[in-house]
Structure formats: structure tokens, C-alpha cells
mmCIF file of C-alpha atoms in Angstrom:
data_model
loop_
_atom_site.group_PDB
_atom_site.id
_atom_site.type_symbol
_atom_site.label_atom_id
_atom_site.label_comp_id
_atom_site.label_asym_id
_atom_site.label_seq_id
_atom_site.Cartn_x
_atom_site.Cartn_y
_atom_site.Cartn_z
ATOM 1 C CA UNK U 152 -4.047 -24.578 2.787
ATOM 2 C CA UNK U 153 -1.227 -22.056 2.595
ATOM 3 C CA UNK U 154 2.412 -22.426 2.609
ATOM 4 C CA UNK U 155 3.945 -19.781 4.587
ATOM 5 C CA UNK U 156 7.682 -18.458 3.567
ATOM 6 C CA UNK U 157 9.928 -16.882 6.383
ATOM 7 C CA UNK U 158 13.504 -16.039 4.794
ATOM 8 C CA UNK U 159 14.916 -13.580 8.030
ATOM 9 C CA UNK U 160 16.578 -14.473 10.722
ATOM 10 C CA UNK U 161 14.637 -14.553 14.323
ATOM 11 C CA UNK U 162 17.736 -12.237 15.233
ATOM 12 C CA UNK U 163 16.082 -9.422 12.815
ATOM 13 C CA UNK U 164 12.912 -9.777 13.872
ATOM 14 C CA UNK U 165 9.416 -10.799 14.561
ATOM 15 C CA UNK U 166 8.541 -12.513 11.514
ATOM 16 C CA UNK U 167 8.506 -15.887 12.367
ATOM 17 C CA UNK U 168 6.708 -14.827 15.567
ATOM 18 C CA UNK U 169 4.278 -13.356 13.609
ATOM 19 C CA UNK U 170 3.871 -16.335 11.022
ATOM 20 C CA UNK U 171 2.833 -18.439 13.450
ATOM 21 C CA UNK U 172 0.364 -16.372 15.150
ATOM 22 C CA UNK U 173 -1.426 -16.916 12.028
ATOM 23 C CA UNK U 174 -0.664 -20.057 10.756
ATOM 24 C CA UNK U 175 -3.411 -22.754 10.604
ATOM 25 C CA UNK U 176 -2.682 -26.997 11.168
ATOM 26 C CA UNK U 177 -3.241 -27.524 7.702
ATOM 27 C CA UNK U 178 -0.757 -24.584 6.328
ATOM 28 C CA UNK U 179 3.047 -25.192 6.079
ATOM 29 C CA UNK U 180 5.945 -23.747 6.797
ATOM 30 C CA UNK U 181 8.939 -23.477 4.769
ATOM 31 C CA UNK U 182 11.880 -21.661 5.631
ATOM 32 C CA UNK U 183 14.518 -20.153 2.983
ATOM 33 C CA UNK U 184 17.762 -17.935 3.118
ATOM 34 C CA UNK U 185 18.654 -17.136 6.955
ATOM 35 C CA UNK U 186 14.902 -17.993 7.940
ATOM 36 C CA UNK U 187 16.820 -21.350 8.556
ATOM 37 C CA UNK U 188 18.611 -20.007 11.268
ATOM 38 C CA UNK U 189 15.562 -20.028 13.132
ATOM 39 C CA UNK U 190 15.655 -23.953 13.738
ATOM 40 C CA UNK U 191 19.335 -23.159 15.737
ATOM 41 C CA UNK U 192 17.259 -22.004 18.394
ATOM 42 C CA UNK U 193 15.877 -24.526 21.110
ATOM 43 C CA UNK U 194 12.918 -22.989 21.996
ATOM 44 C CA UNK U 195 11.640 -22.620 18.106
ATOM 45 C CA UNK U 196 12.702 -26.085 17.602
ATOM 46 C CA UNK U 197 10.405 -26.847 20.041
ATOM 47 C CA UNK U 198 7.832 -24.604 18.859
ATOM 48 C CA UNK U 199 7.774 -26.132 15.284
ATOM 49 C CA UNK U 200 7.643 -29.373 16.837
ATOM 50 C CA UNK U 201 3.937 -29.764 15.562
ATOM 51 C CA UNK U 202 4.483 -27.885 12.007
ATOM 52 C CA UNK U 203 4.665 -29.095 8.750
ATOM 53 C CA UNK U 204 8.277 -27.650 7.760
ATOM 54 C CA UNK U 205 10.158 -27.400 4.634
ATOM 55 C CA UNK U 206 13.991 -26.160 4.423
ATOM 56 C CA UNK U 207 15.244 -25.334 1.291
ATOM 57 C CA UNK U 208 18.069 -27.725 0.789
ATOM 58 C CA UNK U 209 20.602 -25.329 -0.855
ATOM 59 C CA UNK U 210 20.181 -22.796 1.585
ATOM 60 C CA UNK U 211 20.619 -25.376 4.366
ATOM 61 C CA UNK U 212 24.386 -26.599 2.413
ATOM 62 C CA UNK U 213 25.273 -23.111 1.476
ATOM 63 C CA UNK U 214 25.022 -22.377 4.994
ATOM 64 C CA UNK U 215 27.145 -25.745 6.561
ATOM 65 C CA UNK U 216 23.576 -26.471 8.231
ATOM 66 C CA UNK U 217 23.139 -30.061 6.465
ATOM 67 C CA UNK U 218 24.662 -31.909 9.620
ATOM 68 C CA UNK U 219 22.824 -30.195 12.356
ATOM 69 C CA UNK U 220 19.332 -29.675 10.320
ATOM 70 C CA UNK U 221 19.239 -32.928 8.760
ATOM 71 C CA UNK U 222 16.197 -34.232 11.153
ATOM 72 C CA UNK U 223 13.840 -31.572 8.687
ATOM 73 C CA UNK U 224 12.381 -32.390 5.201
ATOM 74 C CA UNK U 225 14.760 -30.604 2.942
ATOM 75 C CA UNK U 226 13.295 -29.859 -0.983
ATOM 76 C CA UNK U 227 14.801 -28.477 -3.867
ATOM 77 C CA UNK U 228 13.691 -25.420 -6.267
ATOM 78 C CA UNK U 229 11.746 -27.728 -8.092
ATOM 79 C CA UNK U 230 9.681 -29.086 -4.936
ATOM 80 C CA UNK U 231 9.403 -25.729 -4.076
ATOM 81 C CA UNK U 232 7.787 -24.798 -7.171
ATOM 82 C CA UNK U 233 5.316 -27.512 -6.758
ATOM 83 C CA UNK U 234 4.646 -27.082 -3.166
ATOM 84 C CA UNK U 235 3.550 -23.125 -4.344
ATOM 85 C CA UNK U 236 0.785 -25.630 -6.635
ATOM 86 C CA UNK U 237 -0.338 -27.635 -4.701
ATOM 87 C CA UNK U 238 -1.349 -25.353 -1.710
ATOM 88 C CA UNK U 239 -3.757 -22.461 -2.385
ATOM 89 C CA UNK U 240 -1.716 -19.352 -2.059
ATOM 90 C CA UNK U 241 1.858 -18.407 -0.741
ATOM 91 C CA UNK U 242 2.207 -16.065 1.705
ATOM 92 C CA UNK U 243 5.620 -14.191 2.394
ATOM 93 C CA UNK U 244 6.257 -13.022 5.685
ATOM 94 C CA UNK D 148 -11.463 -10.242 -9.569
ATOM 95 C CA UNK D 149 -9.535 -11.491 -7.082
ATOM 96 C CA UNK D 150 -9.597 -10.557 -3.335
ATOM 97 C CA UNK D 151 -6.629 -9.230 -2.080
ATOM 98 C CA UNK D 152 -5.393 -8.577 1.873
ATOM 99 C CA UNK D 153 -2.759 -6.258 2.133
ATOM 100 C CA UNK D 154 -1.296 -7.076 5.665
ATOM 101 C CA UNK D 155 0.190 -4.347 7.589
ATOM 102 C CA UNK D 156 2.973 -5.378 10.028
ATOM 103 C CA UNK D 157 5.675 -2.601 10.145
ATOM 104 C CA UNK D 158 5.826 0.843 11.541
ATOM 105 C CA UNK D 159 5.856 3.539 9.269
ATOM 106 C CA UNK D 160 8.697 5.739 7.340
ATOM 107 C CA UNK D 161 11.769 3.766 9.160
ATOM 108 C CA UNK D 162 11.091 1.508 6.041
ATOM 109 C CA UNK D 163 9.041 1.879 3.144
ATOM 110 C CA UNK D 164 6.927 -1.015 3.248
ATOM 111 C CA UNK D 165 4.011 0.970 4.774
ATOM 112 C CA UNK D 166 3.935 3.103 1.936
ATOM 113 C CA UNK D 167 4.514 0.492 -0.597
ATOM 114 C CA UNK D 168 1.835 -1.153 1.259
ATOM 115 C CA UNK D 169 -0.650 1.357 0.618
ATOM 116 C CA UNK D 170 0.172 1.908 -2.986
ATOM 117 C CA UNK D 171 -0.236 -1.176 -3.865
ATOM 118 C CA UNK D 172 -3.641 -1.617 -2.119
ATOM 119 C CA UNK D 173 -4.873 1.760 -4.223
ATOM 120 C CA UNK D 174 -3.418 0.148 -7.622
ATOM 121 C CA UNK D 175 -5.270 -3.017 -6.671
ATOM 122 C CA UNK D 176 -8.466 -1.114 -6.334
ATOM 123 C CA UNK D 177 -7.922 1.193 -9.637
ATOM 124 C CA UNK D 178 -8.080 -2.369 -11.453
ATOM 125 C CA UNK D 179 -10.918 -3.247 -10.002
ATOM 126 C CA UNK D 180 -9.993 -6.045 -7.579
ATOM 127 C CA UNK D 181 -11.421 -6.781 -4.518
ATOM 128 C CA UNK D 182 -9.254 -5.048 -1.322
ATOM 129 C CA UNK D 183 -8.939 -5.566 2.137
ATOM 130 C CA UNK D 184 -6.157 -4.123 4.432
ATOM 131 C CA UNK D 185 -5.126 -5.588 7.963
ATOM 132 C CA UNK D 186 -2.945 -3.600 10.273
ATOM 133 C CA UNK D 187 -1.222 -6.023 12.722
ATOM 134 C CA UNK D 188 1.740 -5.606 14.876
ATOM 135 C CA UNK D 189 3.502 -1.761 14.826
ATOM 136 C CA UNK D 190 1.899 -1.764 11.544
ATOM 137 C CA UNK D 191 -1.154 -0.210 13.599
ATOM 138 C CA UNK D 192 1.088 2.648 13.793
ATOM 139 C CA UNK D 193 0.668 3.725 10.042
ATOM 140 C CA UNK D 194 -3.228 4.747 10.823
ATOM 141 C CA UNK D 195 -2.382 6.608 13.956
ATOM 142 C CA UNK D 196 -3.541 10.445 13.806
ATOM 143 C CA UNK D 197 -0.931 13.462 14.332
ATOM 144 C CA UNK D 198 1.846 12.065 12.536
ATOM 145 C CA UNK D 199 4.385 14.283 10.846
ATOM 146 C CA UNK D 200 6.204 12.310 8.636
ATOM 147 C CA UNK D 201 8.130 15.939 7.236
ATOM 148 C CA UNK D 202 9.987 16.877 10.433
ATOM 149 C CA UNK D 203 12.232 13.853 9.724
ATOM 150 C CA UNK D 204 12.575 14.159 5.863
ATOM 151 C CA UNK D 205 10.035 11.736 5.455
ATOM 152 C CA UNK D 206 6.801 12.002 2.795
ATOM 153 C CA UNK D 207 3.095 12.169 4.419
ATOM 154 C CA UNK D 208 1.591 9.291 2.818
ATOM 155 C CA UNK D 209 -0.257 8.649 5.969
ATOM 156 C CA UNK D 210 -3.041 11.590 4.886
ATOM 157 C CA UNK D 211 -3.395 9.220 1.724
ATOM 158 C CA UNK D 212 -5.276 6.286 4.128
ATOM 159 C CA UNK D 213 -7.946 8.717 4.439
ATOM 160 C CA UNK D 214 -8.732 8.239 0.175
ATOM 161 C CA UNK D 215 -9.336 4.704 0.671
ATOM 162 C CA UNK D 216 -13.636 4.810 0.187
ATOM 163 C CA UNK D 217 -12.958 7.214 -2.788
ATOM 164 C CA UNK D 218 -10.849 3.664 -4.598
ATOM 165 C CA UNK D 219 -14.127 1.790 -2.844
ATOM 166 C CA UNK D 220 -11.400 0.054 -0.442
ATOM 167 C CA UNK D 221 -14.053 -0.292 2.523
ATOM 168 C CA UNK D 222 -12.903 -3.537 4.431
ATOM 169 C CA UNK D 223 -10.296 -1.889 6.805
ATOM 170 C CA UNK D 224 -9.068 -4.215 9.847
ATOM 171 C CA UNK D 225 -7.262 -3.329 12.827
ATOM 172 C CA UNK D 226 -6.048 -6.667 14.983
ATOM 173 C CA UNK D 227 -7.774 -5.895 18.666
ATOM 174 C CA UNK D 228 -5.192 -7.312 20.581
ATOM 175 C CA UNK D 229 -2.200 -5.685 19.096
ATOM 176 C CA UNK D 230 -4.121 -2.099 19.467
ATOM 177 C CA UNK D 231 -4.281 -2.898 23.277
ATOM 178 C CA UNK D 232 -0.721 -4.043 23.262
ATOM 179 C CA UNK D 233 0.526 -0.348 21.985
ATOM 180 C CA UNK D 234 -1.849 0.991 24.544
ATOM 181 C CA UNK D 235 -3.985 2.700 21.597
ATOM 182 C CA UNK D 236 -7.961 2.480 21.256
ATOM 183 C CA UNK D 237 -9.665 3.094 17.848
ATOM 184 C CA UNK D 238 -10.260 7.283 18.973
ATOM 185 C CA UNK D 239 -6.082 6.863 18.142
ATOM 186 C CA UNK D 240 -6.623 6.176 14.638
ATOM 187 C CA UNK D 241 -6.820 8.270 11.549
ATOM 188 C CA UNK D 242 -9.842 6.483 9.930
ATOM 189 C CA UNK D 243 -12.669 4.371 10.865
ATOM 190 C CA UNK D 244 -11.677 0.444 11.232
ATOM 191 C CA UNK D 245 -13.266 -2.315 12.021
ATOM 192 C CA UNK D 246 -11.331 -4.427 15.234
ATOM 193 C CA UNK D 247 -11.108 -8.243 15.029
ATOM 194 C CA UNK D 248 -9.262 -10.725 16.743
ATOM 195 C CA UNK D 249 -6.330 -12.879 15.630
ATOM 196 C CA UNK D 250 -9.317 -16.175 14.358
ATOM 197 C CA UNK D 251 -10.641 -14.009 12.137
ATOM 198 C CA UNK D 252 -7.485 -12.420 10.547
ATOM 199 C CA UNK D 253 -7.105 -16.302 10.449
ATOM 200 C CA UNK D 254 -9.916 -16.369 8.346
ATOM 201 C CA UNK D 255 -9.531 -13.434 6.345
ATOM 202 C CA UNK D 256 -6.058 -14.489 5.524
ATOM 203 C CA UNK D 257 -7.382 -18.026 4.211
ATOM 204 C CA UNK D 258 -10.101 -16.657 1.949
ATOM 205 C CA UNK D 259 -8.417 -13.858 0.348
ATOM 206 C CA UNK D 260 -6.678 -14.845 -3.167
ATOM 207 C CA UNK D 261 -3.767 -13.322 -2.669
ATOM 208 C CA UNK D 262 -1.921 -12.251 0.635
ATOM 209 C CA UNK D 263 0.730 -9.618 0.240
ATOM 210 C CA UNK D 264 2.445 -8.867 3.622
ATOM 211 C CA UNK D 265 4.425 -5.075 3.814
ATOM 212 C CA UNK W 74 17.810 19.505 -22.394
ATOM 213 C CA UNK W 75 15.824 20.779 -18.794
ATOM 214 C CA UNK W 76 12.343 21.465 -19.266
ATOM 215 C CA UNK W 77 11.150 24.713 -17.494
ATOM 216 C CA UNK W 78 8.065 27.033 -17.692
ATOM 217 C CA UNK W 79 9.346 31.004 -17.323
ATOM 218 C CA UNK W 80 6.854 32.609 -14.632
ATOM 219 C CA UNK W 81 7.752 36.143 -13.708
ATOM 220 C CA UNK W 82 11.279 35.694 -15.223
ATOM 221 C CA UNK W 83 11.811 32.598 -12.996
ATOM 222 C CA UNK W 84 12.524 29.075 -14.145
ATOM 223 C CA UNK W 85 10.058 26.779 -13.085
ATOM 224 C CA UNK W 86 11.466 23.219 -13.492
ATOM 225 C CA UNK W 87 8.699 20.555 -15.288
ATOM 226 C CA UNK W 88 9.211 17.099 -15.664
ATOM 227 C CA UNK W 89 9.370 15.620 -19.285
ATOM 228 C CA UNK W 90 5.593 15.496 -19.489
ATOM 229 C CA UNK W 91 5.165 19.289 -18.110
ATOM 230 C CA UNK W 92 4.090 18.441 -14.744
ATOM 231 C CA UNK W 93 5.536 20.847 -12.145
ATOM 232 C CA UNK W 94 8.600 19.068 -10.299
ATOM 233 C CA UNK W 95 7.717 21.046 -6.991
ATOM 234 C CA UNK W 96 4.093 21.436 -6.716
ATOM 235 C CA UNK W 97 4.625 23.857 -3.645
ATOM 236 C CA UNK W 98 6.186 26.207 -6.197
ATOM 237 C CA UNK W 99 2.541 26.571 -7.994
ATOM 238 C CA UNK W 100 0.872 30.140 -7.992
ATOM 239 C CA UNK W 101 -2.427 30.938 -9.295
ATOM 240 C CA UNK W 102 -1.145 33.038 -12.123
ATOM 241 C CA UNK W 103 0.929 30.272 -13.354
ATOM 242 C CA UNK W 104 -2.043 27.926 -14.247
ATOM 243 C CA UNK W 105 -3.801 29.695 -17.070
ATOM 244 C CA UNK W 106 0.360 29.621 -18.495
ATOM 245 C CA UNK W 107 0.142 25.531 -18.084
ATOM 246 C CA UNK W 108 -3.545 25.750 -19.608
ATOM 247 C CA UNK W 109 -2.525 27.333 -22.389
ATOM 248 C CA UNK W 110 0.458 24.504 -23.004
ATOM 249 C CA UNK W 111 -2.619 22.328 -23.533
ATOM 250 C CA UNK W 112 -4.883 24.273 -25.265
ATOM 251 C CA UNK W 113 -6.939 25.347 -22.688
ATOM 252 C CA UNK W 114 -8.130 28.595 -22.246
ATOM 253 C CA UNK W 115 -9.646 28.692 -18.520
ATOM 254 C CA UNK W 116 -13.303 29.445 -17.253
ATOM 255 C CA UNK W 117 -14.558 29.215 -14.131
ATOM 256 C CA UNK W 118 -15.940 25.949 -14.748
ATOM 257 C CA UNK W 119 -12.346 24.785 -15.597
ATOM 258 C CA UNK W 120 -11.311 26.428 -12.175
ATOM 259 C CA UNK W 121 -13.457 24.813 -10.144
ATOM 260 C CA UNK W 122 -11.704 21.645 -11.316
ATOM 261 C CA UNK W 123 -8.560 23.112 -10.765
ATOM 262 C CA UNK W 124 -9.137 24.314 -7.134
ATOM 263 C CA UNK W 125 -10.916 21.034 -6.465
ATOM 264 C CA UNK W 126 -8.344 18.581 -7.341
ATOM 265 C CA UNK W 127 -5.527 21.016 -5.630
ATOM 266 C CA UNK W 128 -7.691 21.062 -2.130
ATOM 267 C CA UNK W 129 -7.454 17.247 -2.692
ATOM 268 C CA UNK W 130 -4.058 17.076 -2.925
ATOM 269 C CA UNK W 131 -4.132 18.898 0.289
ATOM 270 C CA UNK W 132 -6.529 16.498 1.845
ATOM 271 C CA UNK W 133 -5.427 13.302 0.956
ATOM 272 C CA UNK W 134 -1.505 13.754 -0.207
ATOM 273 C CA UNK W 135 -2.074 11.929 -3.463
ATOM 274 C CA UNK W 136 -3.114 13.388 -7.168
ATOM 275 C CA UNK W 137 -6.755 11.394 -8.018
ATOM 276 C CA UNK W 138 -7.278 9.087 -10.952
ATOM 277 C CA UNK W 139 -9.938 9.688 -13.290
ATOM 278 C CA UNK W 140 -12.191 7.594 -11.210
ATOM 279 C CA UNK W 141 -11.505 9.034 -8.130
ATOM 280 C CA UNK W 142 -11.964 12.276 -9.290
ATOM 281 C CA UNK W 143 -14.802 11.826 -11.048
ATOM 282 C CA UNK W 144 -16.461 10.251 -7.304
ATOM 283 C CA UNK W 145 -15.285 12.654 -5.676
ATOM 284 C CA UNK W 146 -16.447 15.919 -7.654
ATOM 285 C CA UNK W 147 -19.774 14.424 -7.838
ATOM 286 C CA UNK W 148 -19.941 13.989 -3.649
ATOM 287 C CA UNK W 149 -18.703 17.356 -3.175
ATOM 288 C CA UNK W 150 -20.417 19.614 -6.670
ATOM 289 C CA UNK W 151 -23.255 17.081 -7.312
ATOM 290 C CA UNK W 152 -23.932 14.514 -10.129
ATOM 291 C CA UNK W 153 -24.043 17.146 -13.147
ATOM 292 C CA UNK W 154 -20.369 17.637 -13.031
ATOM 293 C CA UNK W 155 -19.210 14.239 -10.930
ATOM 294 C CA UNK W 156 -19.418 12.423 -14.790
ATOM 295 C CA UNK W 157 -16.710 11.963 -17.137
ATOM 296 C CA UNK W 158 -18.957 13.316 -19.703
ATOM 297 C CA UNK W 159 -18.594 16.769 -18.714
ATOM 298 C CA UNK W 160 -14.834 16.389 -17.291
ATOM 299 C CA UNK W 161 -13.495 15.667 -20.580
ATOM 300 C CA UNK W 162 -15.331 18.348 -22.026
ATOM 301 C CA UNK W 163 -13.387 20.895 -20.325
ATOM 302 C CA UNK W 164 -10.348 18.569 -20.390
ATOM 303 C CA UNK W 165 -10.267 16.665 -23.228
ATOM 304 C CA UNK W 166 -7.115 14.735 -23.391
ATOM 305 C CA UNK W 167 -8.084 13.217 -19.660
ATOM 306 C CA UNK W 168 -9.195 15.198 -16.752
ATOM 307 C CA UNK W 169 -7.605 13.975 -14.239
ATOM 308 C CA UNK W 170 -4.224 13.900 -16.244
ATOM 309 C CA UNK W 171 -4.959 17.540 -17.171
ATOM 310 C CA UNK W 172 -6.592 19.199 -13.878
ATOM 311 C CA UNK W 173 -3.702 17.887 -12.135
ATOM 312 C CA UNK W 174 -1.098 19.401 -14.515
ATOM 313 C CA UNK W 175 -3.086 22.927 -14.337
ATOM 314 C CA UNK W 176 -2.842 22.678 -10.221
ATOM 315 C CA UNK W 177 0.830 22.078 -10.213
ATOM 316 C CA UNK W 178 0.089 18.932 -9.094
ATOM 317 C CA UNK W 179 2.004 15.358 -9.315
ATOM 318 C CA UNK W 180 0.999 12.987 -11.957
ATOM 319 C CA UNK W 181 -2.166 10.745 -11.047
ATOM 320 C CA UNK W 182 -0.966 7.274 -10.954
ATOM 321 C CA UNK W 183 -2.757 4.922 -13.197
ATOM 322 C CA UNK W 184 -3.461 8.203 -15.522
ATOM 323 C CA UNK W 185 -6.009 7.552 -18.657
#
């Protein structure tokens, strides 16, 4: 089980793109800083339909994203530091 | 000692993850870990031959690939559909590399220890 | 204060540990002048090490570690001197540390 971190934009490139190329069912997503811009798009939306996806909530507010994100699983620092335990590694894209 | 995969997804000297990338892979090996490198994506583009870093005021660290069996860094993987992609076959490429397909970087990536993308 | 090595009545600019800043400004004359910084008097044997670990600079773009180099000399010169053994008997404060400086050559990273 990994958790997979995207924190760029789709607009600056291919990382999400690339993320889930590789991601397995059982890994999860979690997107961070303008990585959360990526759920603004329809067609990403859709593609994440079927992922297990985690927005960090303070990056969401900070942003003025709370309204139209609020469908997602938001988590704080400190379920993001547990989330890095209980899966087996982290991987940054 | 841990295994390590150093992925490789950016070209080369517009940024200096490749390099970065590559250092870190032969400090990995001096301490004795366990190290694989994947080149997906433009980062296929750091092993090709005939580059010439210099002519645009960048450093050659591309020659350095080539010291890799010397730090006992043997595991070298090349994603098979991304080489086709860039139009490139493995007579392109600096050093000898083993071509897989995107399952088994799948695999690779969920039995290393640590992942470290550049 | 700038630390320099005068070659020929030129400054030759060294980093704080004596390694040249601008290894393309080496000349064979000027290593015996570096040896002698470290005590080193040069023989042939010595040489060899230098030449070797400046033609893999060349090669590979990168100064070797001691382990490297030590691989290395023993695929290219044979098991007798590929040992650390005899290395640090010509270099005693770390061969690859000390070959390197000799060639004009970067710092190894990871340097015993």
C-alpha cells in the first residue's frame, strides 16, 4: 500500500498523469498545495472517481476551495502524519 | 539495507533533478544500500548518447551514468513504452538497460523501501 | 585569505582543502608541486595512480571514492594494486582523497 503525494498543478505538468499510471487499487492518493487544483477539472474528477483521495484541508481553505471540494475526504497535518504510518512508503511525485 | 528506486521522469539540464537524481542514487550505493534506477517519461532522455550538456553552460553529468557497475548499481530500467513514444530504441542509449513495461515498474515501485522520484 | 599554488609564476586558485578550483588548469609539472604539499614525493607507482584516476575523470565526469577506485584499478592494473592495502601505502592519508588532489581533480564525494 502506498500513499501517493501530488502537490503541482495539472497546468504545470504531467505529474498527476504520471501518478496514476502507476498507482495500484490499494494505494491512495492525496493531494496537497496546488495539486488540489487538479479536482477543478471535469475530466480528472472523473478520473479519480474510483481513487482513494485525501485533500489536505488547509490547503483546500487557504485556497477558497472548501465549498466546491467539499464532496472529498479532507485531513489535517496530523492525519497526514498517520496516513504516512499506516501505508508502507510515501511516494512524492 | 534498504532497496531504493530512484525514478527518472524529467529531461535533463532544463532542471536539475536528473542530476540530483543520479547523485543521490551513487550516495545510496557508497552506503551500501540496495539501488535500482527507472527512467520513465522524458526522463529516458538523461541516458541518451551524444549529449553535450557544455554548449549550453550546462555540466556533463550524463558521462557519470556510465560509473554506475563501478558503485555495483546493476538494476537499470528503461519503461518500454515511453522509449517507443520518443521514437528511441535501446541502440539510443548510453548504457545497457533492461526494458519493462508499466506492471512491472508497478511492481518494482511496490517492493522497493523507499521511492524517490527526480 | 585566497588559497593559491604559484606554478610558473602563475596563481593557481585551490579551494580551502588544496584541491584545484579548475581542474582543466592542471599540468603535469604541477602535480609533483601538490605531492609535495602532502608529503609525497612521486614514483611511478604513485603516477600510475595519478594518470589513472585523471583518465577516469575523463571517462566518467566524476572523481572516484575509495571504493570505486580501488574496483576499478584492480579491473584495469590487476588485483596486486586494485587493494586498499597498497593504495594507502603510496597515499597514506586516503587514496582516493589524495590521487585526486595530485590530478587536479575535484574532491571524491563521500571521501575517507
Amino acid at each position: 500500500m502506498i500513499l501517493h503525494t501530488i502537490q503541482t498543478s495539472p497546468a504545470k505538468g504531467n505529474r498527476l498523469a504520471l501518478c496514476l499510471r502507476f498507482m495500484r487499487e490499494q494505494d491512495s492518493l492525496l493531494l496537497l498545495g496546488d495539486g488540489i487544483n487538479s479536482l477543478l477539472s471535469p475530466q480528472i474528477k472523473q478520473q479519480l472517481s474510483n481513487t482513494t483521495l485525501y485533500l489536505l484541508q488547509d490547503d483546500v481553505n487557504a485556497r477558497g476551495l472548501a465549498n466546491a471540494l467539499m464532496q472529498y475526504d479532507m485531513i489535517s497535518y496530523e492525519d497526514f502524519v498517520a496516513l504516512t504510518i499506516s501505508h508502507n512508503k510515501v511516494i512524492n511525485w | 539495507m534498504k532497496k531504493i528506486t530512484v525514478l527518472f521522469t524529467r529531461s535533463p539540464h532544463s532542471t536539475p533533478h536528473g542530476r540530483e537524481g543520479l547523485d543521490f542514487a551513487m550516495l545510496s550505493a557508497s552506503f551500501d544500500q540496495q539501488v535500482s534506477l527507472i527512467f520513465i517519461d522524458e526522463g529516458i532522455l538523461n541516458l541518451l548518447k551524444d549529449q553535450q550538456p557544455m554548449l549550453t553552460g550546462n555540466r556533463d553529468y550524463i558521462a557519470t551514468f556510465k560509473v554506475l557497475p563501478l558503485y555495483d548499481v546493476e538494476d537499470i530500467f528503461v519503461c518500454q513504452q515511453d522509449l517507443a513514444l520518443l521514437q528511441l530504441n535501446q541502440q539510443d542509449l548510453l548504457i545497457d538497460v533492461e526494458l519493462i513495461n508499466d506492471h512491472a515498474i508497478q511492481q518494482k515501485l511496490a517492493d522497493a523501501d523507499e521511492v524517490l522520484v527526480f | 585569505m585566497v588559497n593559491t599554488l604559484e606554478f610558473n609564476g602563475q596563481q593557481i586558485e585551490l579551494d580551502q582543502q588544496g584541491y584545484l578550483k579548475n581542474h582543466t588548469q592542471w599540468l603535469t609539472d604541477m602535480a609533483p608541486l601538490i605531492a609535495a604539499k602532502e608529503n609525497i614525493e612521486l614514483t611511478p607507482a604513485h603516477w600510475e595512480v595519478v594518470n589513472f584516476v585523471r583518465e577516469f575523470y575523463l571517462e566518467y565526469n566524476t572523481s572516484p571514492a575509495i571504493r570505486v577506485l580501488v574496483k576499478a584499478i584492480g579491473q584495469s592494473l590487476g588485483a596486486e594494486k586494485g587493494n586498499s592495502k597498497y593504495l594507502y601505502t603510496l597515499f597514506p592519508e586516503g587514496p582516493a582523497k589524495q590521487a585526486t588532489k595530485i590530478a587536479g581533480l575535484p574532491k571524491p564525494a563521500k571521501c575517507i
